[in-house]
Coordinates of C-alpha atoms and ligand atoms in Angstrom, one line a residue:
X1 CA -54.4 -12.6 135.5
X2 CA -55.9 -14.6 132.9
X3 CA -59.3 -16.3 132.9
X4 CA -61.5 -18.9 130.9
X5 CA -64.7 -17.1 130.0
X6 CA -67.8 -19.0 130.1
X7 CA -69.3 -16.6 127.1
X8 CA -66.4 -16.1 124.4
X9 CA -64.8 -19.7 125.8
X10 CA -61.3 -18.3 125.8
X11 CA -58.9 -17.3 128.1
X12 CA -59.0 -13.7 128.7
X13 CA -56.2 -10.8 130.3
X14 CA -58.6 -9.4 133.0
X15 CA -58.7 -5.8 133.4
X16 CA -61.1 -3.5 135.2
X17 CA -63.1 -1.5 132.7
X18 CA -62.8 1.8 134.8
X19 CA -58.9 1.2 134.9
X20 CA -59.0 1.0 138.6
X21 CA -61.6 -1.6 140.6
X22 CA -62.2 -4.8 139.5
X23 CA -66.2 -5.3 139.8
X24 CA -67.7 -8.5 140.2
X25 CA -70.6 -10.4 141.8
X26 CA -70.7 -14.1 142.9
X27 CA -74.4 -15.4 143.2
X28 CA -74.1 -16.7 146.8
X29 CA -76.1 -19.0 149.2
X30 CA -79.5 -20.0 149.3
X31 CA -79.5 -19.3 153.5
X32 CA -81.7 -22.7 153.9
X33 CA -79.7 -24.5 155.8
X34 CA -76.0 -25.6 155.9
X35 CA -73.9 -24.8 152.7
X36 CA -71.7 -28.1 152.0
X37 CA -68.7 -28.2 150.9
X38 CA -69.7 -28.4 147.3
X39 CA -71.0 -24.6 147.6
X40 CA -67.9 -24.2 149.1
X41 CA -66.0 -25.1 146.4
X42 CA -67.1 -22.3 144.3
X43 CA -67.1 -19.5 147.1
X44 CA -63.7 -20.7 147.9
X45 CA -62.5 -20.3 144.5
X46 CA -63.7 -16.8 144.0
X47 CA -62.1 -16.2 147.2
X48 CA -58.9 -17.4 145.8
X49 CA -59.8 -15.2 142.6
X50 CA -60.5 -12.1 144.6
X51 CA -57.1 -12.7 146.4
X52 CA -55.1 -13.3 143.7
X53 CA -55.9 -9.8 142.0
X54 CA -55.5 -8.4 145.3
X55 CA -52.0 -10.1 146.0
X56 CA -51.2 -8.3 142.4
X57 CA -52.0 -5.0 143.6
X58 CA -55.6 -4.4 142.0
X59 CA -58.1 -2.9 143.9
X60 CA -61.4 -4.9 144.1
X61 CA -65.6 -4.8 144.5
X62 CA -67.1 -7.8 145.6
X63 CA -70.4 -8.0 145.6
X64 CA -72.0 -11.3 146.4
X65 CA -75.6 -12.1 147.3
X66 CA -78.1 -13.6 150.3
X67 CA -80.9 -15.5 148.8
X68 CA -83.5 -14.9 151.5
X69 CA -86.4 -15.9 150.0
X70 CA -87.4 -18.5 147.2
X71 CA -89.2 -22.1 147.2
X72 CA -87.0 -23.6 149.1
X73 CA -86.7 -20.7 152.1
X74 CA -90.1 -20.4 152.1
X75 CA -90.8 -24.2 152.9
X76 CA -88.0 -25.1 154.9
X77 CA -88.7 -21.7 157.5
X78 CA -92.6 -23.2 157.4
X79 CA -91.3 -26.7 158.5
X80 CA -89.4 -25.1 161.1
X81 CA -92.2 -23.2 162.5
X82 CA -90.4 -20.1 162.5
X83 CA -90.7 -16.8 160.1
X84 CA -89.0 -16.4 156.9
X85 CA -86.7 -13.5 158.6
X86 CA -86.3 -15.4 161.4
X87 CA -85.2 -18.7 159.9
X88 CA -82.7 -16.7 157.4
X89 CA -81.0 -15.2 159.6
X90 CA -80.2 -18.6 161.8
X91 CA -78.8 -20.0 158.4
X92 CA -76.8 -16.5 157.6
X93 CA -75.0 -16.6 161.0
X94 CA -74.0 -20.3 160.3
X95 CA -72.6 -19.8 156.4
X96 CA -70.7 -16.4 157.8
X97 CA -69.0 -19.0 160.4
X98 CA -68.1 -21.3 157.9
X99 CA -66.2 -18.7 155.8
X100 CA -64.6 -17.5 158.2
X101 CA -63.5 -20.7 159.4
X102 CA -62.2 -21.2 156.0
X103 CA -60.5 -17.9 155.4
X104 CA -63.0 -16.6 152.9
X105 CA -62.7 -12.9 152.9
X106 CA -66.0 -11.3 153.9
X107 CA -67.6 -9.9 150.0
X108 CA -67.5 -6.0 150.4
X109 CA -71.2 -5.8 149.7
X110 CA -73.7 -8.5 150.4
X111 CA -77.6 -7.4 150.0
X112 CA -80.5 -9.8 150.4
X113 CA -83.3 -10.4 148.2
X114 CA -86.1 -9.1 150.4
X115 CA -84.3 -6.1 151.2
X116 CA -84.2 -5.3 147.6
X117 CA -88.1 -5.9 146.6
X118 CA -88.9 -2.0 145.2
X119 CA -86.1 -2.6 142.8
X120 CA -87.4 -5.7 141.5
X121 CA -90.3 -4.2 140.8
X122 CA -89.3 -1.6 139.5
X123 CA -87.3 -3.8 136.9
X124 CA -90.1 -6.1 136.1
X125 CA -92.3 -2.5 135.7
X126 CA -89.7 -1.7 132.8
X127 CA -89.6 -5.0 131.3
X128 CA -93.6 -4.9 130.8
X129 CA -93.3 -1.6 129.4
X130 CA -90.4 -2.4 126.9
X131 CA -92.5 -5.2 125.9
X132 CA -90.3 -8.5 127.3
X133 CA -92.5 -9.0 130.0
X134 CA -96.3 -10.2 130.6
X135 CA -98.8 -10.5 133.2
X136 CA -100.9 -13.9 133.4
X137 CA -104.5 -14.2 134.7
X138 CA -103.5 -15.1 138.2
X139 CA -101.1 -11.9 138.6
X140 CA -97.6 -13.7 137.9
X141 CA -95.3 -12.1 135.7
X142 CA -93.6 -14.0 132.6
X143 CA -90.4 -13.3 130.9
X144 CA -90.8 -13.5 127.1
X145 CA -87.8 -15.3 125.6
X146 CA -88.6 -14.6 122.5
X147 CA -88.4 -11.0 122.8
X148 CA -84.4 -11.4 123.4
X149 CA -82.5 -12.8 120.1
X150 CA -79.6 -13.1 122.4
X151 CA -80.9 -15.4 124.5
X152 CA -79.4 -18.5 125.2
X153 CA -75.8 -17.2 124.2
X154 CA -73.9 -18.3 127.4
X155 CA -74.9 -21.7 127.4
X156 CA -74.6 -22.1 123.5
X157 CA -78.4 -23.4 123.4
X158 CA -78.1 -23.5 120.0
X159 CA -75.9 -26.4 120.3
X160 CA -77.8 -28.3 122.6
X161 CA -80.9 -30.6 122.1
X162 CA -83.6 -28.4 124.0
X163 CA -88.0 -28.8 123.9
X164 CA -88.3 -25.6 123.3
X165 CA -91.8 -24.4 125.2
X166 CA -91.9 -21.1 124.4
X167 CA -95.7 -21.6 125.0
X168 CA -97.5 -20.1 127.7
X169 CA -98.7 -23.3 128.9
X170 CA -95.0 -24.7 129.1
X171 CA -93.9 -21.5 130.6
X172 CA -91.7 -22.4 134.1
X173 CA -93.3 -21.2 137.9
X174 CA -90.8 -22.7 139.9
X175 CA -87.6 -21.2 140.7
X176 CA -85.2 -24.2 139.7
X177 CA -86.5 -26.0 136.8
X178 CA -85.4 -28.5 134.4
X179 CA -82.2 -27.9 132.6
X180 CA -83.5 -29.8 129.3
X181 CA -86.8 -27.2 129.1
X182 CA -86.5 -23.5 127.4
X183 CA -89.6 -22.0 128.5
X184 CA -90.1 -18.0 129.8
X185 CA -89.4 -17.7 133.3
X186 CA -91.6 -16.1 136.3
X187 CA -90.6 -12.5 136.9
X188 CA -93.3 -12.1 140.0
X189 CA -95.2 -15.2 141.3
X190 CA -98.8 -14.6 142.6
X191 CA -99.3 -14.8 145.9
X192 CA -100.4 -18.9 147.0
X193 CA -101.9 -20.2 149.9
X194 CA -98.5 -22.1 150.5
X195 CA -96.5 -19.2 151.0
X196 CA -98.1 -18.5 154.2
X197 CA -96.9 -14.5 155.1
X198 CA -94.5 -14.2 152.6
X199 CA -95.8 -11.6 150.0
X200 CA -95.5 -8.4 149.1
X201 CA -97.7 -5.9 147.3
X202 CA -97.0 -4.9 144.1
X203 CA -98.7 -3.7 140.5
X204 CA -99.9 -7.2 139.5
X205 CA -101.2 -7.8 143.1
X206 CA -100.1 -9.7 146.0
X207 CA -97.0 -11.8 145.4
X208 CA -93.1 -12.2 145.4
X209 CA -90.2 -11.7 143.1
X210 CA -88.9 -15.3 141.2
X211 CA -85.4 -15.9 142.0
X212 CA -83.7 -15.1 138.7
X213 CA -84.5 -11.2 139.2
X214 CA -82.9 -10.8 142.5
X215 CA -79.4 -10.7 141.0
X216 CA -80.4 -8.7 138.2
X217 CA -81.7 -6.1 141.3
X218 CA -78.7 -6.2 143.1
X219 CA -76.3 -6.3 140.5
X220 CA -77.7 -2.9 138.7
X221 CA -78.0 -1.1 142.4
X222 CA -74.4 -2.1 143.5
X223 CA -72.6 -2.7 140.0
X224 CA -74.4 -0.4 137.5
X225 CA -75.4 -1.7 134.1
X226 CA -72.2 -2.9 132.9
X227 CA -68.9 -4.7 135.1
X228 CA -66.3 -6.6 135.2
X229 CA -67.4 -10.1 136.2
X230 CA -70.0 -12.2 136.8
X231 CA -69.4 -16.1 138.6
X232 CA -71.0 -19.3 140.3
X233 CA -71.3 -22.8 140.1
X234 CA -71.7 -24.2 136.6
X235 CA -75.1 -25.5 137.6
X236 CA -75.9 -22.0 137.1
X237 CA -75.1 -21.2 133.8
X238 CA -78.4 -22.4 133.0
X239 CA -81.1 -21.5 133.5
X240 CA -79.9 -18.8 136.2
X241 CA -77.4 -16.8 134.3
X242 CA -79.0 -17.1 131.0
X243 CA -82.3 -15.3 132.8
X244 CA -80.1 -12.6 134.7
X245 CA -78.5 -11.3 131.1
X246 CA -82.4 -11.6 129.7
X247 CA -84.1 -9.2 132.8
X248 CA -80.6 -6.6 132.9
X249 CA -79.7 -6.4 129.2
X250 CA -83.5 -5.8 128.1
X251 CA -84.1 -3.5 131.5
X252 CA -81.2 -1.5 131.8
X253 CA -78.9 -1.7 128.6
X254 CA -75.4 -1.7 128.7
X255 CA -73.1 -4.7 128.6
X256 CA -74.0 -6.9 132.1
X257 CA -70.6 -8.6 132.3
X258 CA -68.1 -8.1 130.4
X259 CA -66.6 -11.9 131.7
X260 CA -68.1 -14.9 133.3
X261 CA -66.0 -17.3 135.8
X262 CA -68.1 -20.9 136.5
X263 CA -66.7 -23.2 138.7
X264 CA -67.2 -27.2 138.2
X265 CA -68.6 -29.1 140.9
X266 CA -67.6 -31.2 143.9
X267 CA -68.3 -34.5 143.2
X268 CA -68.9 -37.7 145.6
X269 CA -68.3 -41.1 144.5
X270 CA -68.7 -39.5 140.5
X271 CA -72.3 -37.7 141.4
X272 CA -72.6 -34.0 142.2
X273 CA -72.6 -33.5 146.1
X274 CA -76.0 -31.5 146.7
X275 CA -78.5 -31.7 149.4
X276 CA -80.8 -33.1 147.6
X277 CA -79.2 -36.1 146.7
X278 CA -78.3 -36.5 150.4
X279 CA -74.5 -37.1 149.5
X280 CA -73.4 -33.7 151.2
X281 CA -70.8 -32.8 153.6
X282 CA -70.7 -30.1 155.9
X283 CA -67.4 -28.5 157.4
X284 CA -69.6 -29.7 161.0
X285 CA -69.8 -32.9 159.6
X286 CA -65.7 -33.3 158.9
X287 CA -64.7 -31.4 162.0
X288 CA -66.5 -34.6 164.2
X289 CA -64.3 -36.8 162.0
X290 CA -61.1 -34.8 163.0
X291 CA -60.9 -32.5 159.9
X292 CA -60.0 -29.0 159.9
X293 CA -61.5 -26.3 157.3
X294 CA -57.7 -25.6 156.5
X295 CA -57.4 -29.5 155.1
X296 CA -60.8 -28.8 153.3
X297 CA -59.5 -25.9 151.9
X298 CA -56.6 -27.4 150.6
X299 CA -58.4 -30.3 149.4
X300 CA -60.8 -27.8 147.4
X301 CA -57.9 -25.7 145.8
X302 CA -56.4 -29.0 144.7
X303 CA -58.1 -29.5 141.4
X304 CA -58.4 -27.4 138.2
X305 CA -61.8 -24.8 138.7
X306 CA -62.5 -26.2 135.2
X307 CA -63.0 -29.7 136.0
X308 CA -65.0 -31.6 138.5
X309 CA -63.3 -32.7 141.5
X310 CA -64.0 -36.0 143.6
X311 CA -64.0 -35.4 146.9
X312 CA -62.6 -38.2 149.2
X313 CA -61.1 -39.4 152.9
X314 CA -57.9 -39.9 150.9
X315 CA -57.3 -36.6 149.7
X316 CA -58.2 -34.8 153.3
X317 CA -55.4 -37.1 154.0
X318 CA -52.9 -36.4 151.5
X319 CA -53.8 -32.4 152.4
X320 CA -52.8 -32.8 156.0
X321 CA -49.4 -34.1 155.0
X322 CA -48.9 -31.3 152.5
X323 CA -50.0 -29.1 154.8
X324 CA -47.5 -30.2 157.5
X325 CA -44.7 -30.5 155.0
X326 CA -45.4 -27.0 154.2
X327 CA -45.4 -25.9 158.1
X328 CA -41.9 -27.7 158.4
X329 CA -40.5 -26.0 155.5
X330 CA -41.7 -22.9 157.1
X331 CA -39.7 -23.3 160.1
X332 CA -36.7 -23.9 158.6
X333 CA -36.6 -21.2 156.8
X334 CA -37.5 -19.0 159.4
X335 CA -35.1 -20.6 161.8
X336 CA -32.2 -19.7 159.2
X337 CA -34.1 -16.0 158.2
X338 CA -32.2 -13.2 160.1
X339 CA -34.3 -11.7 162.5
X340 CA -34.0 -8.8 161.9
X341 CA -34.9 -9.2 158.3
X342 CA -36.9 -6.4 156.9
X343 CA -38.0 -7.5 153.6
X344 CA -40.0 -4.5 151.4
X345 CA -39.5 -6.2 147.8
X346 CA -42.6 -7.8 146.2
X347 CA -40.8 -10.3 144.3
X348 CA -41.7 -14.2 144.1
X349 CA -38.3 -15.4 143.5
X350 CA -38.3 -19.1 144.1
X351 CA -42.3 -19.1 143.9
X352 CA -42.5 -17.0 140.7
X353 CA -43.2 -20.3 138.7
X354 CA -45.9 -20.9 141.3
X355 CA -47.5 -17.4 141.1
X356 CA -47.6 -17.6 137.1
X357 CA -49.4 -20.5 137.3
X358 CA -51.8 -18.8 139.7
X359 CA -52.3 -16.1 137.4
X360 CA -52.6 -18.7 134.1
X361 CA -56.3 -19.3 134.5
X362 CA -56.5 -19.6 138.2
X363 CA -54.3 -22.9 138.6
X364 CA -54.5 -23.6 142.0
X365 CA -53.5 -27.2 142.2
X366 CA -50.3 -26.3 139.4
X367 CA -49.7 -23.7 141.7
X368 CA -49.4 -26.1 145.2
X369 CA -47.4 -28.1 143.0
X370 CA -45.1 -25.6 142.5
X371 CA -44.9 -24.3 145.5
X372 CA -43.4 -27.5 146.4
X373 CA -41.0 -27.3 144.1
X374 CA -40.2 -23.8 145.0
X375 CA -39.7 -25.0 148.9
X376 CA -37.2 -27.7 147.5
X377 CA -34.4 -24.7 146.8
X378 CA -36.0 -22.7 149.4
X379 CA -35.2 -24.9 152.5
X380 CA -31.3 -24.6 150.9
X381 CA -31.2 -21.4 151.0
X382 CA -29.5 -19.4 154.2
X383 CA -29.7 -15.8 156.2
X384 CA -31.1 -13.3 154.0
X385 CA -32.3 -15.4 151.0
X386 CA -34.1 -17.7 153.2
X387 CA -35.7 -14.6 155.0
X388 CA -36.9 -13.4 151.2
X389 CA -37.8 -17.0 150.2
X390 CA -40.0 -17.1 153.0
X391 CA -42.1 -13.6 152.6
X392 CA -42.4 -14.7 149.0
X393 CA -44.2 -18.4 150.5
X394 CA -46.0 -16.7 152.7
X395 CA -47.2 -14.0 149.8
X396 CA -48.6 -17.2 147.6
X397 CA -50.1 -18.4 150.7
X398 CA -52.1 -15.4 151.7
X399 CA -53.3 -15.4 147.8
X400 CA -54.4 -19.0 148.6
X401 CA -56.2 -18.3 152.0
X402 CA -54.2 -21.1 153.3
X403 CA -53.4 -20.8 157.2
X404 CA -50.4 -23.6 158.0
X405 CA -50.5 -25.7 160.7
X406 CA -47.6 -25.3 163.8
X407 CA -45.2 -27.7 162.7
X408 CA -44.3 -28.7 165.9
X409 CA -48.0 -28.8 167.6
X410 CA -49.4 -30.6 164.7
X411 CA -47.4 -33.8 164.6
X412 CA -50.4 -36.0 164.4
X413 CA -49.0 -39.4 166.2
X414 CA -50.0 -42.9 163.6
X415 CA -52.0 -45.4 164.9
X416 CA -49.3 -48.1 165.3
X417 CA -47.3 -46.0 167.1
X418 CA -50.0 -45.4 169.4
X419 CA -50.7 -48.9 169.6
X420 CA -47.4 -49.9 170.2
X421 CA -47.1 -47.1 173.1
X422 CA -50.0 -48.4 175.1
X423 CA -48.5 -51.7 174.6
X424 CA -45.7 -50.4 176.7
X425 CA -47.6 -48.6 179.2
X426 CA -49.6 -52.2 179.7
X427 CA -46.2 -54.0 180.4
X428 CA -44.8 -51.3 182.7
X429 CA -48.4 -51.6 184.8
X430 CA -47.6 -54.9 185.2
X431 CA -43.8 -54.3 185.5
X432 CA -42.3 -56.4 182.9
X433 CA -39.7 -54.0 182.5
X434 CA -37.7 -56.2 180.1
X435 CA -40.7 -56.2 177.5
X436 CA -41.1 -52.5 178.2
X437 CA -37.6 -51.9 177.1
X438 CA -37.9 -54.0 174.0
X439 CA -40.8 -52.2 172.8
X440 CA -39.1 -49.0 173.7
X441 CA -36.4 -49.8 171.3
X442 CA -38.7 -50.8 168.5
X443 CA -40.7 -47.4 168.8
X444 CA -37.0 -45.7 168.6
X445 CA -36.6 -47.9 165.6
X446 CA -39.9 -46.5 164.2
X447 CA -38.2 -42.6 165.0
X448 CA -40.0 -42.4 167.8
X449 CA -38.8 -41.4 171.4
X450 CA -40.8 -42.2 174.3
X451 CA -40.9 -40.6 177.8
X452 CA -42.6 -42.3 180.6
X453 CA -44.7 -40.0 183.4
X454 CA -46.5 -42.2 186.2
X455 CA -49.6 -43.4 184.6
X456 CA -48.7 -42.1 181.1
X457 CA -46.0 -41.4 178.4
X458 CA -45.3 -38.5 175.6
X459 CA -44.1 -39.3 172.1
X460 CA -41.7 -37.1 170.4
X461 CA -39.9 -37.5 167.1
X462 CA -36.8 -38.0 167.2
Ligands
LIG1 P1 -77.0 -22.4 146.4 O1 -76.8 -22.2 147.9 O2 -77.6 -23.7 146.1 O3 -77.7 -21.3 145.8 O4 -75.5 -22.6 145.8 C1 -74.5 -21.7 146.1 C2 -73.3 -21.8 145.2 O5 -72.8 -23.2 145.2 C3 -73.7 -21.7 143.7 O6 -72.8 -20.9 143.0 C4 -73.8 -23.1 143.1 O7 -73.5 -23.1 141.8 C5 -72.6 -23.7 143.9 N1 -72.7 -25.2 144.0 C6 -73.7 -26.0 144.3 N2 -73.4 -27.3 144.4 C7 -72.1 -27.3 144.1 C8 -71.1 -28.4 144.0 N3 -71.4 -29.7 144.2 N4 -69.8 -28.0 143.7 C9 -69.5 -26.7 143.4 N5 -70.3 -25.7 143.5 C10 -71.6 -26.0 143.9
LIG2 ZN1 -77.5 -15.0 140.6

């Protein structure tokens, strides 16, 4: 496969540096409360990216990340009147759902902050003693910046119109903070009266780890000092990235990753769907309007990773037609599939143009495109070649995480026809059979057949 690297911005071949797993780590949720389909437009896509070297035969590591404590944890578990633990775990059990409603495979690893304190300390220990690090009065810990030449290389600071507050009066306490500031970062925030139980003893006192070194942490105990791949949402590029290679490269050495994957956002009505601009969607929230996560899905792999994508109505829409377009293909094909069929080769045949452009920098909507086109000759195709057509569709398919529909259960009836059916029902209540047979043959008209049960009807297609 080939992939767009944040830090050399070019397309890359992506090989495993050991020759045999490919090793990478997705920063994952902040378990706060329900992740939106914005988050899940980046874990989707790293699902798609883990299954797409899998579907090539590569063996993978996935490591990916619980962020269990931070600001945000801490205040939200307060307002809920429960413990950190406690209220973590609630939000945990939810996002696990939601993957697996949307056929993201389960990372192999997937540590928690907390669980993983000692080796923050530890880290921020060696970073004091290499000289990048610095205790404050009140027992916080600061990341020097200016200690690391290298920093800012990933998001090409250089090139951007920063205030630069390398000052320690300008240096940043809070985990998120402004994109446009350059400041050194909190390695270990003193213990405050907000944070109510949630500290931990260390060197510098009573405190807890910043966010930014929790990856570092993890990354070094599961993935060693140098790997294969590092990914999130672009919002992270900066600051959160840019402070993980700081803490790892000037703690442990060795390369950190040797390529970065950053997906752009989900957008709503042009702005970035995120909680706290209250413009979010959940998959709860769509599945009481009569979406399934398969359409979301869909919907999410329809756009290039590179670019933002807008979500709306219209494209959950246009997703449940493909979707059942798809499904109808499918059961052609296997109506006309011997079967017997036993089918060992691996080749894409009709969907090898769809597969390239999988592998060609992850081009997931190219690739739905062509899988159309693919299904076109496909559905032509009869006994043995249509068996093979269809293993190779369902090959892309798995690589996509996409789960089709029945065809035949998942005719969703249109409103008219609906309409026009009740219509009918209302006439024969009130036995007007003549108008009951006139609107009978207008719903044939409309390809729609009608059968008639005492206080009811069933609508087929005819
Ligand atoms: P969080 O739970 O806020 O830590 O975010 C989890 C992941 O979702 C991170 O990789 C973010 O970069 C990503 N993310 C947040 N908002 C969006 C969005 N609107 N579109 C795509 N990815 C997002
Ligand atoms: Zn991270």
């Amino acid at each position: 496969m080939r992939l767009y690297d944040t830090l050399a911005r070019k397309t890359k071949d992506l090989l495993p540096i050991d020759g045999q797993t490919f090793r990478f780590y997705c920063c994952g949720p902040t378990v706060y409360g329900p992740a939106h389909i914005g988050n899940f437009r980046t874990f989707v896509l790293q699902d798609v990216f883990r299954r797409t070297l899998e579907t090539s035969g590569m063996r993978t590591l996935h490591v990916r990340n619980l962020t269990d404590v931070d600001d945000k944890t801490i205040r939200e578990s307060q307002r809920a009147g429960q413990s950190l633990t406690e209220f973590t775990n609630f939000w945990t059990v939810k996002f696990h759902q939601d993957c697996d409603k949307l056929q993201c495979l389960p990372p192999h690893i997937e540590p928690g902050a907390v669980e993983h304190i000692p080796q923050q300390v530890m880290m921020i220990e060696e970073l004091i003693a290499k000289g990048h690090a610095y205790s404050s009065e009140d027992g916080s810990v600061y990341f020097n910046i200016a200690s690391f030449p290298e920093y800012g290389r990933l998001s090409h600071l250089d090139e951007r119109e920063l205030e630069i507050g390398r000052t320690q009066a300008q240096r940043a306490n809070a985990d998120e903070y402004e994109k446009q500031s350059v400041s050194d970062f909190v390695l270990w925030k003193a213990r405050r009266d907000e944070d109510g139980k949630n500290f931990w003893p260390s060197p510098w006192g009573d405190g807890r780890p910043g966010w930014h070194l929790e990856c570092s942490a993890m990354i070094r105990e599961y993935l060693g000092e140098s790997f294969d791949l590092h990914s999130g949402g672009v919002d992270l590029v900066f600051p959160h990235h840019e402070n993980e290679i700081a803490q790892s490269r000037c703690a442990c050495g060795g390369d950190f990753a040797a390529s970065w994957f950053h997906i752009a956002h989900l957008m709503v009505d042009g702005g970035k769907m995120s909680k706290s601009l209250g413009n979010l969607y959940t998959l709860e929230d769509l599945a009481e309007k009569g979406w399934s996560a398969m359409e979301v899905r869909y919907v999410l792999l329809s756009g290039h990773y590179r670019k933002p994508l807008n979500f709306t109505f219209d494209s959950l829409h246009a997703a449940r037609e493909a979707m059942l377009k798809m499904a109808k293909a499918a059961q052609q094909l296997s109506a006309k599939a011997p079967a017997d069929a036993v089918l060992t080769s691996v080749e894409f045949g009709l969907f090898q143009g769809a597969w390239d452009t999988l592998n060609d920098d992850l081009n997931t909507a190219g690739a739905l495109g062509a899988i159309f086109t693919g299904l076109r000759e496909a559905v032509k195709c009869e006994g043995l070649a249509a068996a093979k057509a269809l293993a190779a569709f369902h090959r892309l398919l798995r690589a996509l995480g996409l789960v089709l529909p029945e065809a035949e259960k998942s005719v969703t009836v249109p409103e008219d026809i609906i309409a026009l059916a009740d219509q009918r029902l209302a006439v024969r209540q009130a036995r007007d059979w003549a108008q009951s047979d006139v609107l009978r043959d207008q719903l044939a008209a409309l390809g729609w057949i009608v059968k008639d049960s005492k206080d009811s009807y069933e609508l087929s297609q005819k």
